[in-house]
PDB file of C-alpha atoms in Angstrom:
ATOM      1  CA  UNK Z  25     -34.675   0.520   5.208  1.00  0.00           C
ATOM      2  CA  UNK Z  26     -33.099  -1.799   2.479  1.00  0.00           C
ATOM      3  CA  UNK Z  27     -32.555  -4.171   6.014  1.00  0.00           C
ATOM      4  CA  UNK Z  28     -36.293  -4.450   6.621  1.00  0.00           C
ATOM      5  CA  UNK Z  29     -37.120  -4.563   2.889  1.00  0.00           C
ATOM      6  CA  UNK Z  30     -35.211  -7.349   2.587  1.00  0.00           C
ATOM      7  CA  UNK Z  31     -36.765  -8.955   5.502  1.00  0.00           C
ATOM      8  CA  UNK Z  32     -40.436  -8.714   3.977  1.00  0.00           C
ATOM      9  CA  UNK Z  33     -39.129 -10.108   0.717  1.00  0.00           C
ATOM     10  CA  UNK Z  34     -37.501 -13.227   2.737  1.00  0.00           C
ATOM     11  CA  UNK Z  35     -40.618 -13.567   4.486  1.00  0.00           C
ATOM     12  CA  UNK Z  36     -43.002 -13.456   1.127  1.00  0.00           C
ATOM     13  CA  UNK Z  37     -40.975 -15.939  -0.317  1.00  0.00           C
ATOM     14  CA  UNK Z  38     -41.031 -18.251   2.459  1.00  0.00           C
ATOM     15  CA  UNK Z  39     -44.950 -17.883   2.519  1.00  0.00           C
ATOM     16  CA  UNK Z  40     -45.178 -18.350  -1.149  1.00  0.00           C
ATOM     17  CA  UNK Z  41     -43.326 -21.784  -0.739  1.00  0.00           C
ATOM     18  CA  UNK Z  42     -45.022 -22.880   2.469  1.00  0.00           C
ATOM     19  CA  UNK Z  43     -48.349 -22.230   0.292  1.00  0.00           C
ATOM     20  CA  UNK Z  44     -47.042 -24.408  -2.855  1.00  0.00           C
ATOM     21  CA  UNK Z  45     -46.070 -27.214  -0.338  1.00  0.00           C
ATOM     22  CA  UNK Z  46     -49.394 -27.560   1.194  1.00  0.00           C
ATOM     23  CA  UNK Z  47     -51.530 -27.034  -2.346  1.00  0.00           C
ATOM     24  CA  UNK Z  48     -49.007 -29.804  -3.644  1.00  0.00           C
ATOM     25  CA  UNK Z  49     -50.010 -31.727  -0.786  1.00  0.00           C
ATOM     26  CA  UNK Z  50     -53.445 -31.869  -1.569  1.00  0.00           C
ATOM     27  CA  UNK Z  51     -53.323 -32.506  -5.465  1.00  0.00           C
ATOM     28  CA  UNK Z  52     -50.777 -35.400  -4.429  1.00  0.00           C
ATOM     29  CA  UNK Z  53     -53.345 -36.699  -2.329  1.00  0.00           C
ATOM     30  CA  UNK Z  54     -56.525 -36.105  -4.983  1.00  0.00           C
ATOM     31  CA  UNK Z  55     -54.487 -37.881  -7.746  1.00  0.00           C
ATOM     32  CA  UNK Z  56     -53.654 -41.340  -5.853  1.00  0.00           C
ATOM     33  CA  UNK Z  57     -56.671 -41.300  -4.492  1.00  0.00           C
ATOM     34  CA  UNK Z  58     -58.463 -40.821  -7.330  1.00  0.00           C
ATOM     35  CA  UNK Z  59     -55.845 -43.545  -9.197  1.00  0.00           C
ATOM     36  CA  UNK Z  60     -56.752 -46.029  -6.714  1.00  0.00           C
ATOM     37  CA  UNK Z  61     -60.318 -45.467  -6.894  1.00  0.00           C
ATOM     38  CA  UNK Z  62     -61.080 -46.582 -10.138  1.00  0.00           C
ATOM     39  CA  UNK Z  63     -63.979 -44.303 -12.060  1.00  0.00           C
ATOM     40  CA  UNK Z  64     -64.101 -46.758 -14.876  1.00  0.00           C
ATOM     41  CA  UNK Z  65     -62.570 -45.015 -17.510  1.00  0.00           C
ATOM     42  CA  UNK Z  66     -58.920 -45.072 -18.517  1.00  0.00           C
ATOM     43  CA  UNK Z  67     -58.856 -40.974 -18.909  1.00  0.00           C
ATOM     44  CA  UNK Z  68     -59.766 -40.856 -15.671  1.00  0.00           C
ATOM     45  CA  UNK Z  69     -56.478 -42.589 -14.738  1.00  0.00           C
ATOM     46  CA  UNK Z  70     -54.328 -40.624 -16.868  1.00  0.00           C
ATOM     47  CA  UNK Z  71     -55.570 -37.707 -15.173  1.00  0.00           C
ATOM     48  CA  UNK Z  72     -55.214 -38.452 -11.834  1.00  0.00           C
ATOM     49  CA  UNK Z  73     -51.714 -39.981 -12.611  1.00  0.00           C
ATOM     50  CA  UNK Z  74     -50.646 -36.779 -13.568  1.00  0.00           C
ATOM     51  CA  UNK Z  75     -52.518 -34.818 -10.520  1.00  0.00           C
ATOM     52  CA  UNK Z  76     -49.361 -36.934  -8.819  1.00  0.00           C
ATOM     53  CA  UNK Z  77     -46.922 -35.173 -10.980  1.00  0.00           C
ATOM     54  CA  UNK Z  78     -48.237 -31.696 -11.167  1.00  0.00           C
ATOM     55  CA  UNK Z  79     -46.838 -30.344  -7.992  1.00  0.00           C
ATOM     56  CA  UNK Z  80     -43.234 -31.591  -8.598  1.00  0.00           C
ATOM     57  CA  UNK Z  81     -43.637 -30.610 -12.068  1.00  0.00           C
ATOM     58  CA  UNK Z  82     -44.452 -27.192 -10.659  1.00  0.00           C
ATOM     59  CA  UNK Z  83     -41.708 -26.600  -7.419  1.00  0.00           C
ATOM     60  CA  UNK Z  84     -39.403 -27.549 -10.219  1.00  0.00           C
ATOM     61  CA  UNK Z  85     -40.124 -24.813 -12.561  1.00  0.00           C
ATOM     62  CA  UNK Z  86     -40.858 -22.726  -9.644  1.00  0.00           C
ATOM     63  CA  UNK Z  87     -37.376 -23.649  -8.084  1.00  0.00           C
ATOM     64  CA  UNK Z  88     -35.243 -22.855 -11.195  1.00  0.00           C
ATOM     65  CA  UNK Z  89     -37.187 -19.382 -11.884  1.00  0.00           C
ATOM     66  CA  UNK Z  90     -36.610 -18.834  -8.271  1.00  0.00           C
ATOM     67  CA  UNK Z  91     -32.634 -19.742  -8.826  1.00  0.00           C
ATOM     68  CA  UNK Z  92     -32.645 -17.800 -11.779  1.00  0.00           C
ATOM     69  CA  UNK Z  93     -34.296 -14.172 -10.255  1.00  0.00           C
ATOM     70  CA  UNK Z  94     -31.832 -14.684  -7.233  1.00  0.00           C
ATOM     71  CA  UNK Z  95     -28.774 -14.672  -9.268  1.00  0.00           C
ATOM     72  CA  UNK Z  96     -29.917 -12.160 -11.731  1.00  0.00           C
ATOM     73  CA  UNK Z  97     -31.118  -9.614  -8.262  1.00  0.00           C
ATOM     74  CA  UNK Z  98     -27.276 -10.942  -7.307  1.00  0.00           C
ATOM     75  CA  UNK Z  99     -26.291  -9.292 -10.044  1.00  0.00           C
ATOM     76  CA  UNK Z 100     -27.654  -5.841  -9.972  1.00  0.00           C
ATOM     77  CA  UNK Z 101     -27.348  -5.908  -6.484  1.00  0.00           C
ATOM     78  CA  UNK Z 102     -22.801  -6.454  -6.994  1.00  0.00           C
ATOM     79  CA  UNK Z 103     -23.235  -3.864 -10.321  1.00  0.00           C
ATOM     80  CA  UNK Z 104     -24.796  -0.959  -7.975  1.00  0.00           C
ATOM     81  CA  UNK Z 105     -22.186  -1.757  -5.191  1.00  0.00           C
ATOM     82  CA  UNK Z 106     -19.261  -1.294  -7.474  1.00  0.00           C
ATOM     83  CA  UNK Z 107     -21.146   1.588  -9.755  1.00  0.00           C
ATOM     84  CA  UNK Z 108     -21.227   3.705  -6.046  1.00  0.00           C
ATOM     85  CA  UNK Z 109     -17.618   2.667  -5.089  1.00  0.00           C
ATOM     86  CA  UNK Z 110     -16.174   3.450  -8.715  1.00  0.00           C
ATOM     87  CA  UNK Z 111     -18.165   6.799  -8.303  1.00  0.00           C
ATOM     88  CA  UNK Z 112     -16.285   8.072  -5.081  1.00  0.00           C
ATOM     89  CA  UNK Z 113     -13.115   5.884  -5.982  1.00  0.00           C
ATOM     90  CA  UNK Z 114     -12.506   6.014  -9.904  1.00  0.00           C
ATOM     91  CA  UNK Z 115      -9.425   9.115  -9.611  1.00  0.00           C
ATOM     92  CA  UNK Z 116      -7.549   7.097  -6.570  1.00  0.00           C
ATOM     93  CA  UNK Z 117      -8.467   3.750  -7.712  1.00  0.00           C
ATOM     94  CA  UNK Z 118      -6.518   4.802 -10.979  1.00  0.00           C
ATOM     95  CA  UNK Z 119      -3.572   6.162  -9.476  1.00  0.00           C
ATOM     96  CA  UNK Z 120      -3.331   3.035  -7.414  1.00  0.00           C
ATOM     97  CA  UNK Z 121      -3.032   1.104 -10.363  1.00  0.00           C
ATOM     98  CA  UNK Z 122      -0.566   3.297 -12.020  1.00  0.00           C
ATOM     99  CA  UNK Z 123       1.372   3.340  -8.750  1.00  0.00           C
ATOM    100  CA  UNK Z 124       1.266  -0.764  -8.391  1.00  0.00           C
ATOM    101  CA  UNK Z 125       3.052  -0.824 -11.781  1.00  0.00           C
ATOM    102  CA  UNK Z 126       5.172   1.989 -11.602  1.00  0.00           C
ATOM    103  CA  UNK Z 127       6.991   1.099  -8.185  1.00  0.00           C
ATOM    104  CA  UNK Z 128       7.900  -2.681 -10.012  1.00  0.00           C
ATOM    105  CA  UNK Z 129       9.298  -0.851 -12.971  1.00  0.00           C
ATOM    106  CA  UNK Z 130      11.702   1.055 -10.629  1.00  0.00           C
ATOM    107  CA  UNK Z 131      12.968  -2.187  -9.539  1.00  0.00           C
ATOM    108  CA  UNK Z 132      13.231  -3.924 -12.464  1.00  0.00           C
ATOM    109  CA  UNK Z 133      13.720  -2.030 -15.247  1.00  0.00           C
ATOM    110  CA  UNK Z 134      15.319   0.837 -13.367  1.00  0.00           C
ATOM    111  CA  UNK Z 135      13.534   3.738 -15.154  1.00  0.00           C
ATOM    112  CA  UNK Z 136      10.538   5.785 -14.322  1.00  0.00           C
ATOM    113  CA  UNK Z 137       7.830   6.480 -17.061  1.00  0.00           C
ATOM    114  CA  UNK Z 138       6.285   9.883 -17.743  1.00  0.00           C
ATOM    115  CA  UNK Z 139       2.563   8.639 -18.587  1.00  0.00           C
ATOM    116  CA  UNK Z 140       0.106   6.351 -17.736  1.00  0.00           C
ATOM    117  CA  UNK Z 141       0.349   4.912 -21.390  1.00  0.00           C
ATOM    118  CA  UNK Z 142       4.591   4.694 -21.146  1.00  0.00           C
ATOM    119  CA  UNK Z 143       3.665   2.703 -17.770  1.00  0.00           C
ATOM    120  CA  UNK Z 144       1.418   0.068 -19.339  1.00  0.00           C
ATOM    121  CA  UNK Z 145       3.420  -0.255 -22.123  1.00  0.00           C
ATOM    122  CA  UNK Z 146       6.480  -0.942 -19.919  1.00  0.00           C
ATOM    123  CA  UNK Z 147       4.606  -2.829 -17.406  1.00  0.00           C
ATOM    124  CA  UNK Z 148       3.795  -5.493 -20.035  1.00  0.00           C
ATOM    125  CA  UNK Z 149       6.698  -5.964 -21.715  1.00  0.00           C
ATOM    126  CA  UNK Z 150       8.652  -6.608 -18.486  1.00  0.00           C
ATOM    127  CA  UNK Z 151       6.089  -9.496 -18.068  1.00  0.00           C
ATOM    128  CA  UNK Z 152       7.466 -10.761 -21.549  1.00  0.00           C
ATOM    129  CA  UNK Z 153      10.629 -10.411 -21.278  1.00  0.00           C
ATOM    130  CA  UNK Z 154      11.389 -11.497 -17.223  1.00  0.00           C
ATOM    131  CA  UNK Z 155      14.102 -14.045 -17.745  1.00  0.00           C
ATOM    132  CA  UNK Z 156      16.308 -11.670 -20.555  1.00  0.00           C
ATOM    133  CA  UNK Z 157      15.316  -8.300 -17.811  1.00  0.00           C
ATOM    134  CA  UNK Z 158      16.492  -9.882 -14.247  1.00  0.00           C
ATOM    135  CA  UNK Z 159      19.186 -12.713 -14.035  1.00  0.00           C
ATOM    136  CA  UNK Z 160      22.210 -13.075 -11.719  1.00  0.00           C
ATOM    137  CA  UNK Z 161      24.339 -10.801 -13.562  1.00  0.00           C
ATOM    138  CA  UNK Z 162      21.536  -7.991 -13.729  1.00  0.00           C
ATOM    139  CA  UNK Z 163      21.536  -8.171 -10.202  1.00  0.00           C
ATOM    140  CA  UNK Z 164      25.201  -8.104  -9.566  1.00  0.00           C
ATOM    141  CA  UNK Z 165      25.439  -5.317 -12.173  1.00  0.00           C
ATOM    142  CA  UNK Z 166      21.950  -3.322  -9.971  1.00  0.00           C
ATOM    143  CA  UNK Z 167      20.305  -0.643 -10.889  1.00  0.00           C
ATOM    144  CA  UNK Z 168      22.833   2.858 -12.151  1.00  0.00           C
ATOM    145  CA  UNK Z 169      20.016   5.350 -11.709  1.00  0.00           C
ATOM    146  CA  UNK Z 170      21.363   9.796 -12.701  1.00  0.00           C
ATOM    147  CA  UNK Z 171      21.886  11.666  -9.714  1.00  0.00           C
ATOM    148  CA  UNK Z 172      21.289  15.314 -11.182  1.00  0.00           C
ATOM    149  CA  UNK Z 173      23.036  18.796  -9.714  1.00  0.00           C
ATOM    150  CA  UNK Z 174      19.614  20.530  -9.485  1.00  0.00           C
ATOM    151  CA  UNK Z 175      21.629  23.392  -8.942  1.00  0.00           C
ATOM    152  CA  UNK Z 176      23.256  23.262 -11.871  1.00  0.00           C
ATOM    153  CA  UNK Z 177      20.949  20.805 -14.027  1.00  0.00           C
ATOM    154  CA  UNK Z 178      23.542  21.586 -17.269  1.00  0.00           C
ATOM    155  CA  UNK Z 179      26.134  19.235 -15.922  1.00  0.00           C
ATOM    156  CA  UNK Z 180      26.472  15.713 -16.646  1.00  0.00           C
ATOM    157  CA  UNK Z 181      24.863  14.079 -14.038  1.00  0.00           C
ATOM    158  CA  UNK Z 182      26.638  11.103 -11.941  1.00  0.00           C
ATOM    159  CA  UNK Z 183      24.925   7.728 -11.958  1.00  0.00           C
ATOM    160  CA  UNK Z 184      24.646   6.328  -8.406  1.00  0.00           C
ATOM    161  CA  UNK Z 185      24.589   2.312  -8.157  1.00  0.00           C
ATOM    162  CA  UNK Z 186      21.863   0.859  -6.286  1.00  0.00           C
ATOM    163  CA  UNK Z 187      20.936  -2.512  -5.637  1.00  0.00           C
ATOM    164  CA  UNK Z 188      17.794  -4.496  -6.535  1.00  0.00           C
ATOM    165  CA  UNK Z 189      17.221  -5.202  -2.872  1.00  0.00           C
ATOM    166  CA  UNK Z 190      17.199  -1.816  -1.739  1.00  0.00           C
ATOM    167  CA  UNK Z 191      14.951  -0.468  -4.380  1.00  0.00           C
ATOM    168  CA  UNK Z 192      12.395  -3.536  -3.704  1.00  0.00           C
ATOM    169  CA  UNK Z 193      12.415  -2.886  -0.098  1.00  0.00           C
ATOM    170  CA  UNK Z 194      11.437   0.746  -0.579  1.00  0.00           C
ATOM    171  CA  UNK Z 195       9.262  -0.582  -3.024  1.00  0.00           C
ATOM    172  CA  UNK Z 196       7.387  -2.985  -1.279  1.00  0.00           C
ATOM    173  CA  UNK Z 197       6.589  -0.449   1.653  1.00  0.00           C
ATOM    174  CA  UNK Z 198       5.609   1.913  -0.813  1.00  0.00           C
ATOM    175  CA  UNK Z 199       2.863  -0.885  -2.017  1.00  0.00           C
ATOM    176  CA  UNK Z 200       1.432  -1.775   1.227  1.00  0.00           C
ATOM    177  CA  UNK Z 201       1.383   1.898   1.864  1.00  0.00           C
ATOM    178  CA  UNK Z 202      -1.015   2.613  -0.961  1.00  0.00           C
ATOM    179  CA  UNK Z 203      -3.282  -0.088  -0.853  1.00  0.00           C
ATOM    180  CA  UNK Z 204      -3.747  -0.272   3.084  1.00  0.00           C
ATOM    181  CA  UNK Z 205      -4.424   3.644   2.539  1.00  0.00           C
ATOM    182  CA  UNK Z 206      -7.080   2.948  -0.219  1.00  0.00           C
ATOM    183  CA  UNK Z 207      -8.805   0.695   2.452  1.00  0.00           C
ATOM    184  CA  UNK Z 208      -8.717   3.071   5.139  1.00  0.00           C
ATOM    185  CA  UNK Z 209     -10.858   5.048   2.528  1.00  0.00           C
ATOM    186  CA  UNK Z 210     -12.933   3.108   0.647  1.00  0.00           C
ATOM    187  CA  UNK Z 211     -13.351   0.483   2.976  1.00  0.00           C
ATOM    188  CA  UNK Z 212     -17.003   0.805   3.907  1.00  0.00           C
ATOM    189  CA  UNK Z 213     -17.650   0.887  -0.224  1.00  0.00           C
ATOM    190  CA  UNK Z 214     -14.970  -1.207  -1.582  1.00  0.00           C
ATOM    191  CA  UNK Z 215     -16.332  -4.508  -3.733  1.00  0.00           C
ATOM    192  CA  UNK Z 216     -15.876  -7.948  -2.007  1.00  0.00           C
ATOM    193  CA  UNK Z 217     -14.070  -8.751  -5.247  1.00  0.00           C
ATOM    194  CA  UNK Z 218     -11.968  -5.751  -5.422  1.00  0.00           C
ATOM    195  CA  UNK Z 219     -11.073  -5.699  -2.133  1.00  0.00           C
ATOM    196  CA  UNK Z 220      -9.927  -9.680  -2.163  1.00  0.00           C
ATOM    197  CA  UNK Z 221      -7.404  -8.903  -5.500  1.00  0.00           C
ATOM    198  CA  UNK Z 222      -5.901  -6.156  -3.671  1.00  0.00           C
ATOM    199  CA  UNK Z 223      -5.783  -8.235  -0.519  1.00  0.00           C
ATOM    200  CA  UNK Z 224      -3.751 -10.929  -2.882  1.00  0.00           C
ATOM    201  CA  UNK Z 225      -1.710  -8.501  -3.921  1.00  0.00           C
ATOM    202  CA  UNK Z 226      -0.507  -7.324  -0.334  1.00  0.00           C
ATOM    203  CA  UNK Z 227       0.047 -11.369   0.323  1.00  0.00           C
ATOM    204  CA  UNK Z 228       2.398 -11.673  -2.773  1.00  0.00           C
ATOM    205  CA  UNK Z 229       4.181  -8.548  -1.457  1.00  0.00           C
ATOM    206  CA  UNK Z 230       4.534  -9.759   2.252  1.00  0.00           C
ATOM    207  CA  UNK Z 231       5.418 -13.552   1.202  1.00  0.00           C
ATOM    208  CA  UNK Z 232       8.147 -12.726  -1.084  1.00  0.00           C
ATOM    209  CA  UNK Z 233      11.647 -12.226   0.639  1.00  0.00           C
ATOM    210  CA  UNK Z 234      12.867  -9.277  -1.695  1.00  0.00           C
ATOM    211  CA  UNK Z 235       9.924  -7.177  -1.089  1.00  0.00           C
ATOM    212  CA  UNK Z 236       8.525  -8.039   2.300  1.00  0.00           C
ATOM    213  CA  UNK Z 237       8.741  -5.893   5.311  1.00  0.00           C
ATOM    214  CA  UNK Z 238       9.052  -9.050   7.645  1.00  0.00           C
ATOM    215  CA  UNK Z 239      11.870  -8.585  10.003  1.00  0.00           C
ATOM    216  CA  UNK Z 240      13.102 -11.763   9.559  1.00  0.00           C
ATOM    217  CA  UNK Z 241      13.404 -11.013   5.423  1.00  0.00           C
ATOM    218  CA  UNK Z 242      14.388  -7.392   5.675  1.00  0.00           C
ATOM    219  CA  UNK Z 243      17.184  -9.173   8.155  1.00  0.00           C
ATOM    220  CA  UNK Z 244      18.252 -11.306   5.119  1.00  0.00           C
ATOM    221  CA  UNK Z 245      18.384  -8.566   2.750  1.00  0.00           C
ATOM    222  CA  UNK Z 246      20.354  -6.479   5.104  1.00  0.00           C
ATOM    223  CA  UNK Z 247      23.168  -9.354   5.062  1.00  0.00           C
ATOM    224  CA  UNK Z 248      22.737  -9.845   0.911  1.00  0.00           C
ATOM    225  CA  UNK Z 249      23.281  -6.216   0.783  1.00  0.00           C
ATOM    226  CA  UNK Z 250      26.221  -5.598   2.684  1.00  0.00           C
ATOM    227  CA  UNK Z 251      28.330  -8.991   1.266  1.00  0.00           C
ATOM    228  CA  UNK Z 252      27.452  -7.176  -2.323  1.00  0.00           C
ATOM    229  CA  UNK Z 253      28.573  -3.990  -0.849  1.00  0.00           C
ATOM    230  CA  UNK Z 254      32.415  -5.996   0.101  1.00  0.00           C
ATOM    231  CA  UNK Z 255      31.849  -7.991  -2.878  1.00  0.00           C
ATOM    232  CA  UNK Z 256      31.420 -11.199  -1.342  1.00  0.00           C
ATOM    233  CA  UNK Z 257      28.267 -12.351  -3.193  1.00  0.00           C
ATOM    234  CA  UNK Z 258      28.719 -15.549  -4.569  1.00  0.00           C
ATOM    235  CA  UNK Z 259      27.020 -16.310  -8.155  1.00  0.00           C
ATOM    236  CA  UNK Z 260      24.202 -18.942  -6.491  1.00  0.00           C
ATOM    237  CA  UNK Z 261      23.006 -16.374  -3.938  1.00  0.00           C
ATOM    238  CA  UNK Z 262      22.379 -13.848  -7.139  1.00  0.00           C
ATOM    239  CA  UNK Z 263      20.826 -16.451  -8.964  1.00  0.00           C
ATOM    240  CA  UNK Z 264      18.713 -17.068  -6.100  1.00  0.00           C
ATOM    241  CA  UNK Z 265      17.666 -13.437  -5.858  1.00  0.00           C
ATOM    242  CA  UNK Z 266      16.780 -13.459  -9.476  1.00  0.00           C
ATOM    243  CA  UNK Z 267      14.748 -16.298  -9.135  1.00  0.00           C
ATOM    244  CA  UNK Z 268      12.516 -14.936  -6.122  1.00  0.00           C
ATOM    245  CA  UNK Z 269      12.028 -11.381  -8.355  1.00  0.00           C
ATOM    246  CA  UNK Z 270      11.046 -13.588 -11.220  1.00  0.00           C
ATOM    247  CA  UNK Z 271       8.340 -15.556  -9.599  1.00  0.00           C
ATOM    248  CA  UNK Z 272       7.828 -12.475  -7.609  1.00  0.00           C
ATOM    249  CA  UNK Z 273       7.010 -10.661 -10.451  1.00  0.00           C
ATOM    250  CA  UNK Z 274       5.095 -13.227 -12.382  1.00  0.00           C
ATOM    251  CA  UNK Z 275       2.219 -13.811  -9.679  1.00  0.00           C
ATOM    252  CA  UNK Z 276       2.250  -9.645  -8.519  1.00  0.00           C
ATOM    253  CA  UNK Z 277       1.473  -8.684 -12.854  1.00  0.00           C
ATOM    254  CA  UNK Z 278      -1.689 -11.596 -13.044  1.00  0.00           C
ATOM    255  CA  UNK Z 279      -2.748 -10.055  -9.985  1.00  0.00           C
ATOM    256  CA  UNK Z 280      -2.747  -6.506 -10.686  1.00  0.00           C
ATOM    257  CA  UNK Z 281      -4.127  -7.566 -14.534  1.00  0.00           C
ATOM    258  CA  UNK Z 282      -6.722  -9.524 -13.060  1.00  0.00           C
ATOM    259  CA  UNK Z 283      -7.686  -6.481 -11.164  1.00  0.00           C
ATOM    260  CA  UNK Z 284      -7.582  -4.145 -13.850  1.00  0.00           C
ATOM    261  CA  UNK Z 285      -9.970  -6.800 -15.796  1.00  0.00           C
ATOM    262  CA  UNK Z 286     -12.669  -6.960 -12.694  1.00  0.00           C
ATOM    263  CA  UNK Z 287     -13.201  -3.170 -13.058  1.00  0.00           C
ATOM    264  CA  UNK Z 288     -13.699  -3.292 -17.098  1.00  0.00           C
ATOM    265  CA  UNK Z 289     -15.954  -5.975 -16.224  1.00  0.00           C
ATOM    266  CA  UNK Z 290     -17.972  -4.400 -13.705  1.00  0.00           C
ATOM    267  CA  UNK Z 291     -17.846  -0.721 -15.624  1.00  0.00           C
ATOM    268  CA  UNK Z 292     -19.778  -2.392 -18.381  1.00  0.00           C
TER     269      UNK Z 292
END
């Protein structure tokens, strides 16, 4: 329906222009001929001099309020797409958010926030403080996360070492898990816009060595992680690591705030 709709307005306009070209035509014609035919009178002249100029006069102001309706129908026509994608998606879209933070602040900060708020809140400051929260010695040092007795939760619990590379492998399948699940969902609804910040995000994830489940990286981590596990990890090849999570980090937080941005934007 909206297919053939479409298809009348196309062909309207297209008549509509065809018919301006032709009546243009014809006053173009009247005004030199008139303008070379001298009537004697210099009104006469001025008005046939500006028979000449009417039609471009008019396709102009025609063209612009045609430019100007397009990208105005353009508009409503990307504000109903998202409005009936943000109506089916607006729960999961949210927890996919949440979820894009909260697997980074496993990695780097090593904790695990209780609300959507304590997320945010911890989300951004990691972007602030990158270079103080991962350098080589935080990655020598890893992650100490508390391994709890649920069977007996009022012991002291033991805190288990783990490094950054194994927490940002499970963390980077965990990401491409999520959003290649919302697209299996939504994809049939999902914005052009939204769809090409998530796809971003995925490429930031899959290009960076710490996080990506390429063989040939996973391969590399495997070999970083067992020279830390004998202690053979020399200072460089930390520093190196710390470097890739920083930039890592840096482009993955303007994407996902970027993202969050496009849906305020579109909401309103």
């Amino acid at each position: 329906m909206f297919d053939i709709l479409k298809e009348k307005v196309i062909n309207l306009k297209s008549k509509i222009w065809r018919n301006l070209f032709f009546s243009g035509l014809i006053i173009v014609v009247l005004g030199f001929v008139g303008f070379l035919v001298p009537f004697g009178d210099g009104k006469w002249n001025f008005i046939f001099e500006n028979l000449i100029w009417l039609p471009f006069e008019l396709i102009l102001v025609v063209f612009i309020f045609d430019r100007l309706m397009k990208r105005n129908n353009e508009r409503i026509a990307a504000k109903r797409e998202f409005d009936e994608y943000y109506l089916l998606a607006e729960k999961r879209l949210t927890d996919l958010i949440n979820i894009l933070k909260l697997e980074m602040i496993k990695v780097y900060a090593g904790v695990v926030p209780q609300t959507a708020e304590e997320t945010n809140k911890k989300f951004e400051s990691m972007f602030k403080d990158i270079e103080e929260l991962i350098d080589p010695i935080k990655i020598k040092e890893g992650i100490h996360s508390a391994v709890f007795d649920y069977k007996n939760i009022s012991l002291t619990p033991d805190f288990q070492r783990k490094t950054h590379l194994e927490l940002s492998a499970l963390a980077g399948e965990e990401i491409v898990f999520q959003i290649k699940g919302h697209f299996d969902l939504f994809l049939k609804y999902i914005p052009t816009e939204i769809f090409h910040k998530l796809d971003k995000i995925l490429i930031c994830v899959d290009q960076s060595m710490v996080f990506s489940e390429n063989p040939n990286f996973k391969m590399m981590r495997n070999m970083l992680i067992y020279k830390d596990s004998e202690g053979k990890s020399s200072y460089e090849e930390y520093k190196g690591l710390s470097n890739s999570y920083e930039s890592t980090f840096k482009e993955y937080y303007q994407l996902v705030i970027e993202l969050e941005q496009q849906i305020v934007e579109k909401r309103a």
